[in-house]
Short mmCIF file of C-alpha atoms in Angstrom, two decimals:
data_model
loop_
_atom_site.label_atom_id
_atom_site.label_comp_id
_atom_site.label_asym_id
_atom_site.label_seq_id
_atom_site.Cartn_x
_atom_site.Cartn_y
_atom_site.Cartn_z
CA MET A 1 -14.54 -7.92 -108.47
CA ILE A 2 -14.53 -11.39 -110.01
CA GLU A 3 -14.04 -14.14 -107.44
CA SER A 4 -11.67 -16.71 -108.89
CA TRP A 5 -9.77 -19.81 -107.81
CA ARG A 6 -6.47 -21.24 -108.95
CA TRP A 7 -6.80 -24.75 -110.33
CA TYR A 8 -3.87 -26.88 -111.49
CA GLY A 9 -5.92 -28.93 -113.95
CA PRO A 10 -4.92 -32.61 -114.09
CA PHE A 11 -2.28 -32.00 -111.39
CA ASP A 12 -4.81 -30.70 -108.86
CA ARG A 13 -6.24 -32.82 -106.06
CA ILE A 14 -9.14 -30.40 -105.71
CA ALA A 15 -11.88 -31.09 -108.23
CA LEU A 16 -13.92 -28.49 -110.08
CA ASP A 17 -17.12 -29.64 -108.40
CA GLU A 18 -15.50 -28.94 -105.03
CA ILE A 19 -14.36 -25.50 -106.18
CA ALA A 20 -17.95 -24.79 -107.20
CA GLN A 21 -18.97 -25.06 -103.56
CA THR A 22 -16.64 -22.17 -102.64
CA GLY A 23 -18.85 -19.76 -104.58
CA ALA A 24 -16.07 -18.65 -106.93
CA SER A 25 -17.14 -18.01 -110.52
CA GLY A 26 -13.79 -17.83 -112.30
CA ILE A 27 -10.95 -20.30 -112.77
CA VAL A 28 -7.29 -19.32 -112.99
CA THR A 29 -5.20 -22.04 -114.59
CA ALA A 30 -2.55 -22.93 -117.15
CA MET A 31 -1.34 -25.76 -119.32
CA HIS A 32 1.24 -26.88 -116.77
CA GLU A 33 1.90 -30.09 -118.67
CA ILE A 34 3.34 -28.21 -121.68
CA PRO A 35 7.08 -27.47 -121.30
CA SER A 36 8.18 -23.86 -121.21
CA GLY A 37 8.87 -22.49 -124.67
CA GLU A 38 6.45 -24.75 -126.54
CA VAL A 39 3.30 -23.46 -128.22
CA TRP A 40 0.01 -24.04 -126.42
CA PRO A 41 -2.13 -25.65 -129.16
CA ARG A 42 -5.53 -24.08 -129.69
CA GLU A 43 -7.29 -27.46 -129.51
CA THR A 44 -5.68 -28.17 -126.12
CA ILE A 45 -6.74 -24.77 -124.82
CA ALA A 46 -10.26 -25.34 -126.15
CA ALA A 47 -10.52 -28.72 -124.44
CA ARG A 48 -9.44 -27.26 -121.09
CA LYS A 49 -11.83 -24.33 -121.50
CA SER A 50 -14.71 -26.69 -122.30
CA GLU A 51 -13.96 -28.71 -119.16
CA ILE A 52 -14.00 -25.53 -117.07
CA GLU A 53 -17.21 -24.23 -118.62
CA ALA A 54 -18.95 -27.59 -118.26
CA ALA A 55 -18.37 -27.27 -114.52
CA GLY A 56 -20.06 -23.85 -114.49
CA PHE A 57 -17.00 -21.57 -114.50
CA ASP A 58 -15.33 -19.04 -116.76
CA TRP A 59 -11.61 -19.33 -117.45
CA VAL A 60 -10.79 -15.75 -116.47
CA VAL A 61 -6.97 -15.67 -116.22
CA VAL A 62 -4.07 -17.75 -117.49
CA GLU A 63 -1.52 -18.27 -114.73
CA SER A 64 1.07 -18.66 -116.02
CA LEU A 65 2.25 -18.63 -119.61
CA PRO A 66 5.90 -19.14 -118.63
CA VAL A 67 8.77 -17.12 -119.99
CA HIS A 68 11.61 -19.44 -121.03
CA GLU A 69 14.82 -19.18 -119.03
CA ARG A 70 16.81 -18.44 -122.19
CA ILE A 71 14.72 -15.30 -122.69
CA LYS A 72 15.50 -14.21 -119.15
CA ARG A 73 19.20 -14.83 -119.76
CA GLY A 74 19.21 -13.35 -123.27
CA ASP A 75 20.80 -16.59 -124.42
CA GLY A 76 21.18 -17.40 -128.13
CA ASP A 77 18.66 -17.06 -130.95
CA LEU A 78 15.45 -16.13 -129.16
CA GLU A 79 13.21 -15.52 -132.15
CA PRO A 80 11.72 -19.06 -132.10
CA LEU A 81 10.85 -18.62 -128.41
CA PHE A 82 9.25 -15.22 -129.03
CA ASP A 83 7.33 -16.71 -131.96
CA SER A 84 6.07 -19.53 -129.74
CA TYR A 85 4.96 -17.07 -127.05
CA ARG A 86 3.14 -14.91 -129.56
CA GLN A 87 1.44 -17.94 -131.09
CA SER A 88 0.31 -19.14 -127.68
CA LEU A 89 -1.18 -15.70 -127.05
CA ALA A 90 -2.99 -15.86 -130.38
CA ASN A 91 -4.37 -19.33 -129.60
CA LEU A 92 -5.60 -18.18 -126.19
CA ALA A 93 -7.24 -15.10 -127.70
CA ALA A 94 -8.94 -17.25 -130.32
CA GLU A 95 -10.64 -19.08 -127.42
CA GLY A 96 -11.66 -15.82 -125.74
CA ILE A 97 -9.05 -15.88 -122.95
CA ARG A 98 -7.46 -12.46 -122.73
CA THR A 99 -5.70 -12.01 -119.38
CA VAL A 100 -2.29 -13.64 -118.92
CA CYS A 101 -0.28 -13.58 -115.70
CA TYR A 102 3.46 -14.35 -115.95
CA ASN A 103 6.65 -13.63 -114.04
CA PHE A 104 10.26 -12.78 -114.83
CA MET A 105 11.90 -14.40 -111.80
CA PRO A 106 15.12 -16.19 -112.76
CA LEU A 107 15.07 -19.98 -112.39
CA LEU A 108 12.62 -20.31 -109.46
CA ASP A 109 9.11 -19.04 -108.87
CA TRP A 110 8.00 -18.37 -105.29
CA THR A 111 10.50 -19.61 -102.72
CA ARG A 112 9.86 -20.83 -99.18
CA THR A 113 11.97 -22.71 -96.65
CA ASP A 114 9.05 -24.31 -94.75
CA LEU A 115 5.88 -25.72 -96.28
CA ALA A 116 4.16 -26.59 -93.01
CA ALA A 117 5.16 -24.10 -90.34
CA PRO A 118 2.79 -24.31 -87.34
CA VAL A 119 0.13 -21.66 -86.94
CA ARG A 120 -1.22 -20.42 -83.62
CA ARG A 121 -4.41 -22.34 -82.68
CA GLY A 122 -3.66 -25.08 -85.19
CA GLY A 123 -2.96 -25.49 -88.88
CA THR A 124 0.17 -24.77 -90.89
CA CYS A 125 1.41 -22.17 -93.34
CA LEU A 126 4.18 -21.44 -95.81
CA ARG A 127 7.19 -19.69 -94.29
CA PHE A 128 10.38 -18.04 -95.51
CA SER A 129 13.09 -18.25 -92.85
CA ALA A 130 16.04 -15.98 -93.59
CA PRO A 131 18.38 -18.11 -91.41
CA ARG A 132 17.35 -21.33 -93.16
CA MET A 133 17.71 -19.73 -96.59
CA ALA A 134 21.17 -18.52 -95.56
CA ALA A 135 22.02 -22.01 -94.27
CA PHE A 136 21.04 -23.45 -97.64
CA GLU A 137 23.04 -20.92 -99.63
CA VAL A 138 26.15 -20.87 -97.45
CA HIS A 139 26.42 -24.42 -96.10
CA MET A 140 24.53 -26.63 -98.57
CA LEU A 141 24.99 -24.81 -101.86
CA GLY A 142 28.42 -23.46 -100.94
CA ARG A 143 27.83 -20.16 -102.73
CA ALA A 144 30.89 -18.10 -101.86
CA GLU A 145 29.21 -14.70 -102.16
CA ALA A 146 26.19 -15.65 -100.05
CA GLU A 147 27.71 -14.41 -96.80
CA ASP A 148 27.62 -10.89 -98.23
CA ASP A 149 23.84 -11.12 -98.72
CA TYR A 150 22.87 -11.72 -95.08
CA PRO A 151 23.51 -9.79 -91.85
CA ALA A 152 25.75 -11.28 -89.18
CA ASP A 153 22.93 -12.35 -86.86
CA VAL A 154 21.23 -14.27 -89.67
CA LEU A 155 24.50 -15.97 -90.60
CA ARG A 156 25.02 -17.02 -86.98
CA ALA A 157 21.52 -18.46 -86.81
CA ALA A 158 22.12 -20.19 -90.16
CA SER A 159 25.26 -21.88 -88.86
CA ALA A 160 23.48 -22.99 -85.70
CA TRP A 161 20.61 -24.50 -87.71
CA PHE A 162 22.94 -26.30 -90.09
CA GLU A 163 25.13 -27.72 -87.36
CA GLY A 164 22.06 -29.00 -85.52
CA SER A 165 20.31 -30.44 -88.57
CA ASP A 166 20.47 -33.95 -89.96
CA GLU A 167 20.36 -35.15 -93.56
CA THR A 168 16.59 -35.56 -93.52
CA GLU A 169 16.08 -31.97 -92.39
CA ARG A 170 18.44 -30.71 -95.06
CA GLU A 171 16.64 -32.70 -97.76
CA THR A 172 13.34 -31.28 -96.51
CA LEU A 173 14.76 -27.76 -96.81
CA LEU A 174 15.87 -28.42 -100.39
CA ALA A 175 12.45 -29.86 -101.28
CA SER A 176 10.72 -26.83 -99.76
CA ILE A 177 12.83 -24.39 -101.78
CA MET A 178 12.07 -26.35 -104.97
CA ALA A 179 8.32 -26.54 -104.28
CA GLY A 180 7.49 -23.26 -106.01
CA LEU A 181 7.98 -24.89 -109.41
CA PRO A 182 4.48 -25.87 -110.57
CA GLY A 183 3.10 -28.72 -112.61
CA ALA A 184 5.42 -31.12 -114.37
CA PHE A 185 8.62 -29.08 -114.10
CA ASP A 186 11.68 -30.86 -112.78
CA ARG A 187 12.98 -30.17 -109.31
CA TYR A 188 16.73 -29.79 -108.84
CA ASP A 189 19.09 -31.49 -106.42
CA VAL A 190 21.99 -29.41 -105.10
CA ASP A 191 24.26 -30.26 -108.03
CA GLY A 192 21.52 -29.61 -110.55
CA LEU A 193 20.75 -26.26 -108.95
CA LYS A 194 24.42 -25.30 -109.08
CA GLN A 195 24.54 -26.14 -112.78
CA ASN A 196 21.48 -24.02 -113.53
CA LEU A 197 22.71 -21.13 -111.40
CA ALA A 198 25.96 -21.19 -113.36
CA LEU A 199 23.99 -20.34 -116.50
CA TYR A 200 23.15 -16.97 -114.88
CA LYS A 201 26.77 -16.14 -114.10
CA GLY A 202 27.46 -12.53 -115.04
CA ILE A 203 23.78 -11.58 -115.34
CA ASP A 204 23.15 -8.64 -113.02
CA ALA A 205 19.99 -6.60 -112.44
CA ASP A 206 20.67 -4.24 -115.35
CA THR A 207 21.19 -7.14 -117.76
CA LEU A 208 18.01 -8.84 -116.56
CA ARG A 209 16.09 -5.56 -116.98
CA ALA A 210 17.36 -5.24 -120.53
CA ASN A 211 16.30 -8.81 -121.30
CA PHE A 212 12.88 -8.13 -119.77
CA ALA A 213 12.48 -4.97 -121.86
CA ARG A 214 13.30 -6.97 -124.99
CA PHE A 215 10.68 -9.57 -124.08
CA LEU A 216 8.05 -6.88 -123.61
CA THR A 217 9.01 -5.19 -126.89
CA GLU A 218 8.59 -8.52 -128.67
CA VAL A 219 5.25 -9.63 -127.20
CA VAL A 220 3.26 -6.58 -126.04
CA PRO A 221 2.39 -5.40 -129.58
CA THR A 222 0.90 -8.83 -130.29
CA ALA A 223 -1.07 -8.67 -127.05
CA GLU A 224 -2.38 -5.22 -128.07
CA GLU A 225 -3.48 -6.49 -131.47
CA LEU A 226 -5.29 -9.42 -129.84
CA GLY A 227 -7.00 -7.26 -127.22
CA MET A 228 -5.13 -9.09 -124.46
CA ARG A 229 -3.71 -7.99 -121.12
CA LEU A 230 -0.34 -9.25 -119.88
CA CYS A 231 0.20 -8.78 -116.14
CA VAL A 232 3.56 -9.36 -114.50
CA HIS A 233 3.67 -11.01 -111.08
CA PRO A 234 6.06 -9.44 -108.54
CA ASP A 235 9.07 -11.30 -107.16
CA ASP A 236 8.45 -13.71 -104.31
CA PRO A 237 10.29 -13.11 -102.05
CA PRO A 238 10.98 -9.53 -103.14
CA ARG A 239 14.75 -9.76 -102.68
CA ASP A 240 17.77 -11.26 -104.44
CA ILE A 241 18.28 -14.93 -103.57
CA LEU A 242 20.79 -17.55 -104.69
CA GLY A 243 22.83 -14.79 -106.28
CA LEU A 244 20.02 -14.15 -108.77
CA PRO A 245 18.79 -10.59 -109.28
CA ARG A 246 15.13 -9.79 -108.65
CA ILE A 247 13.81 -6.77 -110.57
CA VAL A 248 10.05 -6.68 -109.80
CA SER A 249 10.18 -6.14 -106.05
CA ASP A 250 9.05 -2.59 -105.25
CA ALA A 251 7.27 0.46 -106.63
CA GLU A 252 10.27 1.73 -108.56
CA ASP A 253 10.80 -1.67 -110.16
CA LEU A 254 7.17 -1.69 -111.23
CA ALA A 255 7.46 1.82 -112.64
CA HIS A 256 10.45 0.68 -114.70
CA VAL A 257 8.69 -2.42 -116.04
CA LEU A 258 5.42 -0.70 -116.86
CA GLY A 259 7.23 2.31 -118.31
CA SER A 260 9.48 0.26 -120.56
CA VAL A 261 6.54 -0.33 -122.91
CA GLU A 262 3.71 2.13 -122.36
CA SER A 263 0.61 0.12 -123.14
CA PRO A 264 -2.49 -1.12 -121.30
CA ALA A 265 -1.39 -4.57 -122.50
CA ASN A 266 1.73 -4.25 -120.31
CA GLY A 267 0.12 -4.57 -116.91
CA LEU A 268 0.44 -5.82 -113.36
CA THR A 269 -0.73 -8.73 -111.24
CA LEU A 270 -1.12 -7.00 -107.89
CA CYS A 271 0.14 -9.66 -105.43
CA SER A 272 -0.31 -8.27 -101.93
CA GLY A 273 1.72 -11.08 -100.37
CA SER A 274 4.77 -10.82 -102.61
CA LEU A 275 4.93 -7.04 -102.37
CA GLY A 276 3.94 -7.16 -98.71
CA ALA A 277 7.01 -9.22 -97.80
CA ASN A 278 9.21 -6.19 -98.54
CA PRO A 279 9.24 -3.93 -95.44
CA ALA A 280 9.67 -0.86 -97.64
CA ASN A 281 6.46 -1.49 -99.59
CA ASP A 282 3.15 0.20 -98.77
CA VAL A 283 0.92 -2.18 -100.72
CA PRO A 284 -2.28 -0.06 -100.83
CA ALA A 285 -0.20 2.93 -101.96
CA ILE A 286 1.47 0.85 -104.68
CA ALA A 287 -1.95 -0.36 -105.82
CA ALA A 288 -3.21 3.22 -106.00
CA ARG A 289 -0.17 4.36 -107.97
CA PHE A 290 -0.52 1.66 -110.61
CA ALA A 291 -4.28 1.07 -110.40
CA ASP A 292 -4.95 1.65 -114.08
CA ARG A 293 -2.50 -1.12 -115.02
CA ILE A 294 -3.78 -3.75 -112.56
CA HIS A 295 -5.48 -6.55 -114.52
CA PHE A 296 -5.48 -9.28 -111.85
CA ALA A 297 -5.01 -9.47 -108.09
CA HIS A 298 -3.63 -12.06 -105.69
CA LEU A 299 -4.94 -11.20 -102.25
CA ARG A 300 -3.08 -12.69 -99.30
CA ASN A 301 -1.23 -11.44 -96.26
CA VAL A 302 2.14 -11.99 -94.64
CA ALA A 303 3.60 -11.35 -91.20
CA LYS A 304 7.18 -10.07 -91.39
CA GLU A 305 10.02 -10.37 -88.88
CA PRO A 306 13.02 -8.04 -88.37
CA ASP A 307 15.57 -10.52 -89.76
CA GLY A 308 13.84 -10.74 -93.15
CA SER A 309 11.78 -13.84 -92.40
CA PHE A 310 8.03 -13.87 -93.08
CA GLU A 311 5.14 -16.29 -93.12
CA GLU A 312 1.68 -16.49 -94.62
CA ALA A 313 -0.86 -14.92 -92.28
CA ALA A 314 -4.62 -15.23 -92.45
CA HIS A 315 -6.00 -13.02 -95.20
CA LEU A 316 -7.28 -10.29 -92.86
CA GLU A 317 -4.33 -10.51 -90.51
CA GLY A 318 -0.66 -9.82 -91.19
CA ASP A 319 0.99 -6.55 -92.09
CA THR A 320 -1.01 -5.36 -95.10
CA ASP A 321 -4.22 -3.39 -94.55
CA MET A 322 -6.41 -5.62 -96.71
CA VAL A 323 -9.48 -3.41 -96.32
CA ALA A 324 -7.57 -0.39 -97.60
CA LEU A 325 -6.19 -2.43 -100.49
CA VAL A 326 -9.59 -3.76 -101.56
CA ARG A 327 -10.96 -0.20 -101.39
CA VAL A 328 -8.31 0.88 -103.92
CA LEU A 329 -9.31 -1.94 -106.28
CA LEU A 330 -13.02 -1.18 -105.97
CA ASP A 331 -12.40 2.50 -106.63
CA GLU A 332 -10.44 1.59 -109.75
CA GLU A 333 -13.32 -0.59 -110.93
CA ALA A 334 -15.70 2.33 -110.41
CA ARG A 335 -13.41 4.59 -112.44
CA ARG A 336 -13.34 2.07 -115.27
CA ARG A 337 -17.12 1.79 -115.27
CA THR A 338 -17.42 5.56 -115.72
CA GLU A 339 -15.30 5.14 -118.85
CA GLY A 340 -17.78 2.53 -120.10
CA ARG A 341 -15.20 -0.24 -120.13
CA ALA A 342 -16.47 -3.78 -120.59
CA ASP A 343 -13.50 -5.10 -118.60
CA ALA A 344 -14.08 -2.94 -115.53
CA GLU A 345 -14.15 -5.86 -113.06
CA ILE A 346 -10.79 -7.05 -111.76
CA PRO A 347 -10.41 -10.82 -111.23
CA PHE A 348 -8.92 -11.71 -107.86
CA ARG A 349 -8.18 -14.92 -106.08
CA PRO A 350 -7.41 -15.85 -102.48
CA ASP A 351 -3.76 -16.76 -102.51
CA HIS A 352 -1.61 -19.11 -100.42
CA GLY A 353 -4.10 -20.17 -97.76
CA GLN A 354 -3.09 -21.78 -94.51
CA GLU A 355 -3.66 -25.53 -94.22
CA LEU A 356 -6.59 -25.96 -91.84
CA LEU A 357 -8.74 -28.85 -90.61
CA SER A 358 -8.79 -31.61 -93.27
CA ASP A 359 -6.36 -29.83 -95.61
CA ALA A 360 -3.27 -31.64 -94.31
CA ALA A 361 -4.56 -35.02 -95.45
CA ARG A 362 -5.25 -33.98 -99.05
CA GLY A 363 -1.70 -33.44 -100.30
CA THR A 364 -2.54 -30.43 -102.45
CA HIS A 365 0.02 -28.11 -104.01
CA PRO A 366 1.87 -26.27 -101.22
CA GLY A 367 0.03 -23.09 -100.36
CA TYR A 368 -3.13 -24.12 -102.24
CA PRO A 369 -5.35 -26.01 -99.78
CA LEU A 370 -9.12 -26.15 -100.00
CA VAL A 371 -10.28 -25.13 -96.52
CA GLY A 372 -7.63 -22.47 -95.98
CA ARG A 373 -8.35 -20.73 -99.27
CA LEU A 374 -12.09 -21.06 -98.71
CA ARG A 375 -11.64 -19.19 -95.44
CA GLY A 376 -9.66 -16.52 -97.27
CA LEU A 377 -12.24 -16.18 -100.04
CA ALA A 378 -15.06 -15.88 -97.51
CA GLU A 379 -13.21 -13.16 -95.61
CA LEU A 380 -12.36 -11.24 -98.77
CA ARG A 381 -15.93 -11.60 -100.02
CA GLY A 382 -17.12 -9.98 -96.82
CA VAL A 383 -14.70 -7.08 -97.22
CA VAL A 384 -15.79 -6.50 -100.82
CA ARG A 385 -19.48 -6.67 -99.91
CA ALA A 386 -19.11 -4.32 -96.94
CA LEU A 387 -17.11 -1.73 -98.90
CA SER A 388 -19.51 -1.94 -101.85
CA HIS A 389 -22.57 -1.42 -99.66
CA SER A 390 -24.03 2.09 -99.97
CA GLY A 391 -20.99 3.33 -101.87
CA ALA A 392 -18.59 2.71 -99.00
CA ALA A 393 -15.82 1.91 -101.49
CA HIS A 394 -15.64 5.62 -102.30
CA ALA A 395 -15.60 6.90 -98.73
#
């Protein structure tokens, strides 16, 4: 497996020479400064790649080449947006970058209600509180249908939190929910969020699936021609929020997406944390079912609660059997090697580390601290090495 590290380029407060000390060999990054829908120029890609290689790394995965919101909504003449996406793929391939992670989550990427929830024995982590999310939707956003999306006990807890909160706490909640938008993208205030949610009015899960299928039909053939691999990231959290449908949340969703265009170029980013937040998901079993379409892996863990809340656990703690999951990925690599494939190794990265020790003072992107991810990488490295020793991956 290829040890990699997410780097936000000019937006990142962690430098490449610091990442080198983690032992990772691959960089996962994107051109976050380029607005969604615009072409990534080849010369800009080449400059970023040269910077990465000069620091001793390979640029192994693009995360993410964003899908424009109009494509997700099926809104207007989309051909120029499809053309831009295809051209960006061609420019990446021309520079030798062939694995592209993306998502099809409407409006927001990953969503959390707390960016610094306390962790036992010190440190902080990202957390999704179902009551706080309900408080935001019902009491701050005023979404009329939101009460139908949460059980009564969560709604009661949401009302209690809202009534006991002050304006600063409510602003912090809004900022936390907006924090999943990377790079230079704008954050929304409550009115701005309402306006953008209104653009999705009438778009249900079936409509979103149809729009996703159209996107894949438009871009997967180009990816095939270029020898590229597209790999969709699951929904985070894996449930409908803000009245927006989520359609990449469980095994059947994945089967629908991967089956809509049968091609190795239509693949999966196996995110153990996103899938693991759904109580119905057996993550190692999902990985085994779709192993031949996994082109990239995010390895992290979550601890779930009965009311739908969850938080980021240490990589070898939480609810997902990380050893069993890594065994599935190693077995898939072994299968690929028997086929003589040059791309047998699967890039992975430690995802969403806890903030530990000096992390809090650095002000890095939420969920992407240095020390916390270094701990995760070290633990995952140990699992990979132990399972690989004497063929244990095939036991």
